[in-house]
PDB file of C-alpha atoms in Angstrom:
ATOM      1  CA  UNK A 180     -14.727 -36.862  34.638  1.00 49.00           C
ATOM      2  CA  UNK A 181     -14.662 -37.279  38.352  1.00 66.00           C
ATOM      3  CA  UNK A 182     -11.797 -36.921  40.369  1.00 76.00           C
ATOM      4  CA  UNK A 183     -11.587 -40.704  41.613  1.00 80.00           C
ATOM      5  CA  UNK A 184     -12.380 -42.011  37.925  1.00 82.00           C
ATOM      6  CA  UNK A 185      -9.706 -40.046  36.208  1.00 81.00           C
ATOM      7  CA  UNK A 186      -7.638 -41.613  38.883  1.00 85.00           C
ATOM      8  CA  UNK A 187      -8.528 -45.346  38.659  1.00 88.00           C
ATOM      9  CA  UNK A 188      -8.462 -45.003  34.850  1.00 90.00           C
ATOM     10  CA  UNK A 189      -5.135 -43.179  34.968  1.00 92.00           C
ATOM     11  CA  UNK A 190      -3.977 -46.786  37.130  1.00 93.00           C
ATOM     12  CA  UNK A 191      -5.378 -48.570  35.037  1.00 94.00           C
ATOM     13  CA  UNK A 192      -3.362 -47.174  32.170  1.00 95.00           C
ATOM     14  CA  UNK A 193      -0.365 -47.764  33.778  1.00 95.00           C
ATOM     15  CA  UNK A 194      -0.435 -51.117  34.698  1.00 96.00           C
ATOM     16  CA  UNK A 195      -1.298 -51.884  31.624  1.00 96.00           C
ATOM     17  CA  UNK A 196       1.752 -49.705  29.782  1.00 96.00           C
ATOM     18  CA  UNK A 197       3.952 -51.372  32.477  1.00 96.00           C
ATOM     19  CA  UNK A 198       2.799 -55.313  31.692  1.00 96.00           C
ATOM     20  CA  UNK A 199       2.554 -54.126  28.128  1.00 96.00           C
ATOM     21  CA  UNK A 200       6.604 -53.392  27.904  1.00 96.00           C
ATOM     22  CA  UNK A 201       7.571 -56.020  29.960  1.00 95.00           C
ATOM     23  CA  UNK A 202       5.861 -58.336  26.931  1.00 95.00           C
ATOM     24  CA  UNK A 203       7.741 -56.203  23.995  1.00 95.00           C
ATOM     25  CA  UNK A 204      10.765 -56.237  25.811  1.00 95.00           C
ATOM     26  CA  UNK A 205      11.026 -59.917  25.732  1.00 94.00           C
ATOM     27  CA  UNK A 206       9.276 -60.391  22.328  1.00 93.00           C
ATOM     28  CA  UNK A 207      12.270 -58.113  21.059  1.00 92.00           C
ATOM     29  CA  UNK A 208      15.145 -60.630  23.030  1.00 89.00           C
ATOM     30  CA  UNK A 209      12.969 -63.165  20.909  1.00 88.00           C
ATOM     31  CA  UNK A 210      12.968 -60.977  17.994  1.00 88.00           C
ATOM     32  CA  UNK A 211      17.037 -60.793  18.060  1.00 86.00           C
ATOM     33  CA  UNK A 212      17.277 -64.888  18.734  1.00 84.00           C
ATOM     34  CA  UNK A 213      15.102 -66.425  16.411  1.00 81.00           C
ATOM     35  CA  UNK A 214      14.373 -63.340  13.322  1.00 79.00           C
ATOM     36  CA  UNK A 215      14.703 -63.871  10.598  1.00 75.00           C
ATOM     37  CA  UNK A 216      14.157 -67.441   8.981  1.00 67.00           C
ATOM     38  CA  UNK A 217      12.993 -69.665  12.539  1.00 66.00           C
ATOM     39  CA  UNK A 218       9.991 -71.734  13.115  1.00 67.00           C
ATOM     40  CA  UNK A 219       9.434 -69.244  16.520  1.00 76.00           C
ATOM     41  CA  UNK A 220       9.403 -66.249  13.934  1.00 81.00           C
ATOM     42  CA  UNK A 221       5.214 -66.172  13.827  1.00 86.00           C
ATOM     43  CA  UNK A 222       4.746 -66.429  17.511  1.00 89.00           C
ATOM     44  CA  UNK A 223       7.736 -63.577  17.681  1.00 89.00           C
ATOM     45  CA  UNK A 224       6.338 -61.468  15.186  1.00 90.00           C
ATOM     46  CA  UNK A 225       3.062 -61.734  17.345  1.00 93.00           C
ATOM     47  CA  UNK A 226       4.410 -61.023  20.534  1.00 93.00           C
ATOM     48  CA  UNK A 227       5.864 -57.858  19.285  1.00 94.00           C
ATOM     49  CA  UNK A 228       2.615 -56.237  17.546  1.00 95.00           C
ATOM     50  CA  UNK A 229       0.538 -56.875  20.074  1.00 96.00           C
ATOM     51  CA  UNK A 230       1.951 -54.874  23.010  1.00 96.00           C
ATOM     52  CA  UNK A 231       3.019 -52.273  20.311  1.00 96.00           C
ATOM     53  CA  UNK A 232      -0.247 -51.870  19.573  1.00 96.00           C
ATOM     54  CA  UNK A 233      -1.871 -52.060  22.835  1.00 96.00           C
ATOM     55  CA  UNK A 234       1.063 -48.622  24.060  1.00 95.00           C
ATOM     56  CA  UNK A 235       0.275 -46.637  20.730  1.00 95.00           C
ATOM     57  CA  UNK A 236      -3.664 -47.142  21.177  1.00 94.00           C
ATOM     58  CA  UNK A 237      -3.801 -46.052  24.664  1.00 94.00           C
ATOM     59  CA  UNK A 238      -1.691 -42.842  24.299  1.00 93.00           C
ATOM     60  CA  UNK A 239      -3.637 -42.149  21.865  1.00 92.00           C
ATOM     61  CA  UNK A 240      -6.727 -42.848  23.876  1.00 90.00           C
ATOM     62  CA  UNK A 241      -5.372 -41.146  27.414  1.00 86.00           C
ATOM     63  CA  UNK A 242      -6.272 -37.496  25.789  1.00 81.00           C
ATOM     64  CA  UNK A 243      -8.638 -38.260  23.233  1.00 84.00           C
ATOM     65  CA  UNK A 244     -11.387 -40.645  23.347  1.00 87.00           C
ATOM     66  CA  UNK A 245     -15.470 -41.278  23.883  1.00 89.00           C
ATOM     67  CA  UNK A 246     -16.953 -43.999  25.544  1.00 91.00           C
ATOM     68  CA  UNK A 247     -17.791 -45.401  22.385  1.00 92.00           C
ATOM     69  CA  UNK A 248     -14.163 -45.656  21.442  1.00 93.00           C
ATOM     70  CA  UNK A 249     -12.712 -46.716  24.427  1.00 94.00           C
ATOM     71  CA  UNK A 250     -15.444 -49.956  24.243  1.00 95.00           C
ATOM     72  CA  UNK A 251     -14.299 -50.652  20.744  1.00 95.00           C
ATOM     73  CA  UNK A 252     -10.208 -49.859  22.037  1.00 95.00           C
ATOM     74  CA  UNK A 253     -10.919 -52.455  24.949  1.00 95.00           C
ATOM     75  CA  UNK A 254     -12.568 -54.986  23.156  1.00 96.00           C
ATOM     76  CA  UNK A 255      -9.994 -55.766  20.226  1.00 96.00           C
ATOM     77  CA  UNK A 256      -7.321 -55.002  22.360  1.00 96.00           C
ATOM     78  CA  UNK A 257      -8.545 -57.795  24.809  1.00 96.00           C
ATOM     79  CA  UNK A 258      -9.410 -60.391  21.639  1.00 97.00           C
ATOM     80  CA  UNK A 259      -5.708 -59.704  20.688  1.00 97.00           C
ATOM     81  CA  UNK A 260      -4.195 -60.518  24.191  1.00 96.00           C
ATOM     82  CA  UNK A 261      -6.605 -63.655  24.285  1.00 97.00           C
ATOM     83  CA  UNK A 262      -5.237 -64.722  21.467  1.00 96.00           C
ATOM     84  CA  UNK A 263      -1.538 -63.957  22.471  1.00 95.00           C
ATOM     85  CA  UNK A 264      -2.568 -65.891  25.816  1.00 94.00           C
ATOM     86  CA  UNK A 265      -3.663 -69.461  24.128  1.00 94.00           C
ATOM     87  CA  UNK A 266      -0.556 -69.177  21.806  1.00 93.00           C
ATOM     88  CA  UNK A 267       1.755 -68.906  24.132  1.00 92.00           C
ATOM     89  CA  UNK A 268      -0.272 -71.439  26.252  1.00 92.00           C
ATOM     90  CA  UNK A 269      -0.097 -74.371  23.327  1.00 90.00           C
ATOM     91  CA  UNK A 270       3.764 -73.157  22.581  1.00 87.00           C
ATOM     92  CA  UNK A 271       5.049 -73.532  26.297  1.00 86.00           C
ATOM     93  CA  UNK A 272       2.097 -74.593  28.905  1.00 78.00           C
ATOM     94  CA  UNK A 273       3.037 -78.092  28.999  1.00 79.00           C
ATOM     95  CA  UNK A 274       6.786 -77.649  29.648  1.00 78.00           C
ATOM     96  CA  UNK A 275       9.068 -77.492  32.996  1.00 84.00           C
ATOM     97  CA  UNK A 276      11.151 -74.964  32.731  1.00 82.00           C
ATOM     98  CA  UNK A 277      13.548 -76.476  35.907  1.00 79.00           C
ATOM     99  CA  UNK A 278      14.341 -79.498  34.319  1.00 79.00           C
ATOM    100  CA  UNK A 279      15.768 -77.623  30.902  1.00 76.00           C
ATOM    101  CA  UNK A 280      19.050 -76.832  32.712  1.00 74.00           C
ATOM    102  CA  UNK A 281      22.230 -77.168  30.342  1.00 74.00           C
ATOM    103  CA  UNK A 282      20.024 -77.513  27.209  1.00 81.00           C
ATOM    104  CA  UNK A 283      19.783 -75.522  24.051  1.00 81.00           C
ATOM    105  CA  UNK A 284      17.505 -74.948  21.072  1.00 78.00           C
ATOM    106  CA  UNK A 285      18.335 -73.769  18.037  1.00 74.00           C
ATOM    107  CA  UNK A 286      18.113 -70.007  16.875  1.00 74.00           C
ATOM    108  CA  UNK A 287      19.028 -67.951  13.827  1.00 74.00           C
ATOM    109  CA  UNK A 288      21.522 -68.610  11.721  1.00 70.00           C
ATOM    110  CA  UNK A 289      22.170 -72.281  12.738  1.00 68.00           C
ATOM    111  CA  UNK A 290      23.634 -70.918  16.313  1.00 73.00           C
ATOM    112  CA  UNK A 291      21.833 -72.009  19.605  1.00 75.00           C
ATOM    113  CA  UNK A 292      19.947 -70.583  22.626  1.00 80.00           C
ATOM    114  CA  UNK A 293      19.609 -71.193  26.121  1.00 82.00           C
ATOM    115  CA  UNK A 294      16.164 -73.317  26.258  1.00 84.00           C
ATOM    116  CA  UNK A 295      15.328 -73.053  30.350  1.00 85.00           C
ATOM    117  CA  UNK A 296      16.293 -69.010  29.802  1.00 86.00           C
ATOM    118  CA  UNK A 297      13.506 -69.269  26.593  1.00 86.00           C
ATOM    119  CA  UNK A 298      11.319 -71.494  28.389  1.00 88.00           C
ATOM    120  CA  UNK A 299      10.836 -68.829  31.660  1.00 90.00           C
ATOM    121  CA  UNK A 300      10.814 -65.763  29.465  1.00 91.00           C
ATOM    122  CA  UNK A 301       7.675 -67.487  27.291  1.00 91.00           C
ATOM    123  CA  UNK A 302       6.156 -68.481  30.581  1.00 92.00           C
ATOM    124  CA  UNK A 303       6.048 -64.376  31.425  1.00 94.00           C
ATOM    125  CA  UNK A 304       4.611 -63.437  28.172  1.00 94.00           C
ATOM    126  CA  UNK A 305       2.161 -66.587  28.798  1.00 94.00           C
ATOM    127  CA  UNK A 306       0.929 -65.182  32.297  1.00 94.00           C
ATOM    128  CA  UNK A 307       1.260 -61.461  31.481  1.00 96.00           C
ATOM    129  CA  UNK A 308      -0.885 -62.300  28.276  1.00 96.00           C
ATOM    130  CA  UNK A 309      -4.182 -63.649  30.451  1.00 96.00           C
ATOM    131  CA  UNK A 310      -3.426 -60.980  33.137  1.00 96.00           C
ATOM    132  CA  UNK A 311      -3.830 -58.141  30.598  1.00 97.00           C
ATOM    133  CA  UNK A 312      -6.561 -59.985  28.915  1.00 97.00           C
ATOM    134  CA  UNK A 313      -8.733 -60.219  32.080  1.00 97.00           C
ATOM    135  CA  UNK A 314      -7.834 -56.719  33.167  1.00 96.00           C
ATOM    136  CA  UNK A 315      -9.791 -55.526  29.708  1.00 97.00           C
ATOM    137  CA  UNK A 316     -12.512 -57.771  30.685  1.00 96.00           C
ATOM    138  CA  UNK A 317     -13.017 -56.070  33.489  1.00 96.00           C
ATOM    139  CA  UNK A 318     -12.502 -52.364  32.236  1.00 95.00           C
ATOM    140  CA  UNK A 319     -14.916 -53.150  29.513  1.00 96.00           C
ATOM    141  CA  UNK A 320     -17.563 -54.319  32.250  1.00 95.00           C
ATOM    142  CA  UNK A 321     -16.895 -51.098  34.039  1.00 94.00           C
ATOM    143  CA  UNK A 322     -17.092 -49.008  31.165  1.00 94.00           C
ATOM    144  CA  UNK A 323     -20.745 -50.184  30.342  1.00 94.00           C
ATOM    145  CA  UNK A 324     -21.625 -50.295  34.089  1.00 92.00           C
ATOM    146  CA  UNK A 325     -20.692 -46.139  34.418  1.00 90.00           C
ATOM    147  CA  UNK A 326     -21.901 -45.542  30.871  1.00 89.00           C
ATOM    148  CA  UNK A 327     -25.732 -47.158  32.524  1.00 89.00           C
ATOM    149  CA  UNK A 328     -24.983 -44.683  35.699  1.00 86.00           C
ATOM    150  CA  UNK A 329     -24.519 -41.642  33.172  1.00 85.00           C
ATOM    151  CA  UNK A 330     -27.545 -42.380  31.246  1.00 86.00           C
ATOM    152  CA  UNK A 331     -29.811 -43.075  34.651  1.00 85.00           C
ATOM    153  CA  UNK A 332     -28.645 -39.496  34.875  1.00 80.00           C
ATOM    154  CA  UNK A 333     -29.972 -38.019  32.416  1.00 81.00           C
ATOM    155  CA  UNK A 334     -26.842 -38.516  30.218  1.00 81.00           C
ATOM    156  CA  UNK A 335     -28.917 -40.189  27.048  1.00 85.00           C
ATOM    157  CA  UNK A 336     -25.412 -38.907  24.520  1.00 86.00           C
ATOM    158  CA  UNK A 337     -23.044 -39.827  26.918  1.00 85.00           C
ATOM    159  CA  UNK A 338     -21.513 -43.127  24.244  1.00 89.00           C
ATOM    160  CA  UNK A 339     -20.069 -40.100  22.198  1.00 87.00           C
ATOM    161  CA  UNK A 340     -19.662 -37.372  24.832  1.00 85.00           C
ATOM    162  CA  UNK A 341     -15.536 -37.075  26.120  1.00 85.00           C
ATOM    163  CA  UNK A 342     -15.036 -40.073  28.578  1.00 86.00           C
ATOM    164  CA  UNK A 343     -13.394 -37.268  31.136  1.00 82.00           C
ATOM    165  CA  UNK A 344     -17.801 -36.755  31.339  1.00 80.00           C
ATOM    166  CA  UNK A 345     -18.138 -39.828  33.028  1.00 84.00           C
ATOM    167  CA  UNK A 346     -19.053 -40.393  36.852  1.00 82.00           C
ATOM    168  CA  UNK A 347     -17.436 -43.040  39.138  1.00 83.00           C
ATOM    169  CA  UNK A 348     -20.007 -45.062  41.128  1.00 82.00           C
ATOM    170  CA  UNK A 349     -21.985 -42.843  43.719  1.00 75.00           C
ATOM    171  CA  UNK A 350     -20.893 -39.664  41.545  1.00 71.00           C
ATOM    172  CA  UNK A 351     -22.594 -37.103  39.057  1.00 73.00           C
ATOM    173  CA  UNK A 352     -21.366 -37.176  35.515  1.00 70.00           C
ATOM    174  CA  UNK A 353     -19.724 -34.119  34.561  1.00 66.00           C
ATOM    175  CA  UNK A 354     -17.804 -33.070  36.970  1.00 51.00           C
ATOM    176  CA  UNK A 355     -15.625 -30.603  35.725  1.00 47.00           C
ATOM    177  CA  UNK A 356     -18.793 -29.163  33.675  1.00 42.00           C
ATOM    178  CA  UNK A 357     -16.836 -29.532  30.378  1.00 43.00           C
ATOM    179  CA  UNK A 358     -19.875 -30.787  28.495  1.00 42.00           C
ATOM    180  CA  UNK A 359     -21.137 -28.792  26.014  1.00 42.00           C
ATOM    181  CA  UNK A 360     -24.352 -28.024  27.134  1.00 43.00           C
ATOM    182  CA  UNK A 361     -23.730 -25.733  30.239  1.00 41.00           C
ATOM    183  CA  UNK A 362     -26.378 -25.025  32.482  1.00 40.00           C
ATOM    184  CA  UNK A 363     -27.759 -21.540  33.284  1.00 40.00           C
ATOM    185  CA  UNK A 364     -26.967 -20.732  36.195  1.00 37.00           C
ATOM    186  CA  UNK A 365     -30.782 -19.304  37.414  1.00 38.00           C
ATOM    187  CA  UNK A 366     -32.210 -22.746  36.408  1.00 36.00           C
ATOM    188  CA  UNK A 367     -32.999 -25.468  39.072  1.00 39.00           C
ATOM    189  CA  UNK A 368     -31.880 -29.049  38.653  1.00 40.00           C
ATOM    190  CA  UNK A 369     -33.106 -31.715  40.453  1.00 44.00           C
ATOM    191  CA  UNK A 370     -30.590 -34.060  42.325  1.00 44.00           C
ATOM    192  CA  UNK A 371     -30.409 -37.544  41.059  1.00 44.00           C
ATOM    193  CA  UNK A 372     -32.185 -39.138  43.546  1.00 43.00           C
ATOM    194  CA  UNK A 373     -35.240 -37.219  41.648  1.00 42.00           C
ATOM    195  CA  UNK A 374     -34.009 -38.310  38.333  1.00 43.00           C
ATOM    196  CA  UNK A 375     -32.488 -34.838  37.630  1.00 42.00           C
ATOM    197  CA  UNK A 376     -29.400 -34.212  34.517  1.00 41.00           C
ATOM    198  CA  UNK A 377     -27.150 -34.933  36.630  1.00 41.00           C
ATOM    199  CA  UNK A 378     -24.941 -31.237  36.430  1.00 41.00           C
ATOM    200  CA  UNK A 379     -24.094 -30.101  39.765  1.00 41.00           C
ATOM    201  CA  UNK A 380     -26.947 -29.019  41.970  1.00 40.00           C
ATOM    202  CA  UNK A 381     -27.729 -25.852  41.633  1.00 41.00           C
ATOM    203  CA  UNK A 382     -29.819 -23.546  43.597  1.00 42.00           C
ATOM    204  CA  UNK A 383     -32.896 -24.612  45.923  1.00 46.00           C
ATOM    205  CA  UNK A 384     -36.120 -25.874  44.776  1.00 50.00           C
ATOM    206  CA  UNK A 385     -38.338 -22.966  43.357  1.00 55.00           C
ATOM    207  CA  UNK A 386     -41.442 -22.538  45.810  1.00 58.00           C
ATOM    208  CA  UNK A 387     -44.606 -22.905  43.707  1.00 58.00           C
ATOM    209  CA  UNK A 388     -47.202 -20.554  43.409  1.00 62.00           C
ATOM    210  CA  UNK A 389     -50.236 -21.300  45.908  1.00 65.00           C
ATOM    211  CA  UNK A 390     -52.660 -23.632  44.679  1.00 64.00           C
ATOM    212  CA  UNK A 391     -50.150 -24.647  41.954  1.00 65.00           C
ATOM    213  CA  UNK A 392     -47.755 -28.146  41.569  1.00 69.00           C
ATOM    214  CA  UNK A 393     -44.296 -28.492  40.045  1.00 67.00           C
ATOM    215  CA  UNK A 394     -44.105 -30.787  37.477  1.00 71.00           C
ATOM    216  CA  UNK A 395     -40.696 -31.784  36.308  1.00 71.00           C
ATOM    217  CA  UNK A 396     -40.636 -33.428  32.681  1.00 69.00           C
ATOM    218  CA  UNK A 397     -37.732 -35.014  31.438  1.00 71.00           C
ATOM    219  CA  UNK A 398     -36.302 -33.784  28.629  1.00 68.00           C
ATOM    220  CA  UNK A 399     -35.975 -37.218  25.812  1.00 67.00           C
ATOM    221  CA  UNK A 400     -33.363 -35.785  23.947  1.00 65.00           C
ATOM    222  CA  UNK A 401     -30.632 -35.597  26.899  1.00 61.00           C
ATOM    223  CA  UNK A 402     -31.111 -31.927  27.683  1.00 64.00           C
ATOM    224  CA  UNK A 403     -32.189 -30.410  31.160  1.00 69.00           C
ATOM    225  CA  UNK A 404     -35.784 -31.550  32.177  1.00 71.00           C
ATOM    226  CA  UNK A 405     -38.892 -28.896  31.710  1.00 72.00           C
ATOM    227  CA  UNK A 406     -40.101 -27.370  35.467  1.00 73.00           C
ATOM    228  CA  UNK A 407     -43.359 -26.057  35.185  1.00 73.00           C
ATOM    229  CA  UNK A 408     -46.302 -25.355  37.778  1.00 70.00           C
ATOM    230  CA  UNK A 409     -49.827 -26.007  36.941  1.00 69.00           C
ATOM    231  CA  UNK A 410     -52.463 -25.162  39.226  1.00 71.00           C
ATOM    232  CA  UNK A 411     -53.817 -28.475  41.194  1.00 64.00           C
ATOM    233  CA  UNK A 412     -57.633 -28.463  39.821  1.00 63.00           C
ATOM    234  CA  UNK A 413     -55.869 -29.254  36.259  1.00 66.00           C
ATOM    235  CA  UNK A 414     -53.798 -32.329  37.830  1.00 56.00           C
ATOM    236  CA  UNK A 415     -55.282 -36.294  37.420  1.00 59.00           C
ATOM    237  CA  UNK A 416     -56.698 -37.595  40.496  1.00 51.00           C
TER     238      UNK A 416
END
């Protein structure tokens, strides 16, 4: 991948592992309150999957992964902290948490709980829940945005090529030229601008023969184009 994409998606990874524990944290303060046998123990059980999930997925995905996967990885992961959002929401959205001061609500085994300390901690998970789930919004849009840039490219396999092959805007995919279909080094590839692979530029253009024309053929199948001369009395007028 390029340098500045590894970098932003490395970010992007932490802010969500940081949100992420902040969530399970307090789902597990929940989880000692109200677990087992409480009419919160649903919404608890929830909380605590959900950002569980969402840390073992994405160190899983930080070494491994395609762009294929990482769509799928972003899109129920997203759908999960919707749904984590709109609960929370209809549990705690209508309530003031200032003017709760002094009362309690009751927890596990018939004791009680602070209900202004519950009340601020849900509004967290509440706001942390839509935060996360508009961050994956916008990573998935990204994702199919640079996965339309690698294909312009020439980059027709890139959905199940290593995501570390993808370009950042105004980059070549492929930086680091871990694909598996290295170029040889004598052959010419045309910059993007000309519709080229998109591997690093190498060489100059190759000086046709007099009387002759390049012709540079893409290649359908997502390999380097074809360069060939033919002499100018075969072209189409």
């Amino acid at each position: 991948m390029t340098v500045r994409f590894g970098n932003h998606r490395i970010g992007f990874y932490i802010f969500v592992f940081l949100l992420s524990g902040v969530v399970l944290g307090l789902a597990a303060n929940f989880a000692s309150i109200f677990l087992p046998g409480h009419n919160n123990r649903d919404f608890t059980t929830f909380a605590l999957v959900v950002p569980s999930l969402t840390i073992f997925t994405f160190l899983l995905t930080l070494q491994w992964a395609t762009p294929q996967i990482e769509a799928v990885v972003l899109s129920i992961l997203g759908i999960l902290w919707l749904a984590m959002g709109a609960w929370a929401t209809d549990i705690i959205s209508p309530q003031q948490c200032d003017v709760l001061g002094g009362q309690k609500i009751p927890a596990k085994n018939g004791s009680q709980t602070n209900s202004q300390a519950f009340c601020y901690e849900m509004k967290v998970i509440q706001a942390f829940s839509w935060t996360l789930f508009c961050v994956f919004v916008i990573a998935f849009a990204i994702l199919l945005q640079l996965v339309t840039l690698a294909q312009q490219f020439g980059r027709y396999l890139i959905w199940t090529e290593p995501i570390r092959e993808l370009p950042w805007f105004g980059e070549m995919p492929g930086y680091y030229n871990t694909s598996n279909r290295m170029p040889n080094a004598n052959t010419y590839y045309p910059p993007p601008s000309a519709g080229g692979y998109g591997y690093p530029y190498q060489g100059g253009m190759p000086m046709p023969q007099p009387g002759n024309s390049i012709i540079i053929q893409p290649n359908p199948n997502g390999g380097p184009p074809t360069i060939t001369q033919m002499p100018l009395s075969t072209m189409p007028v």
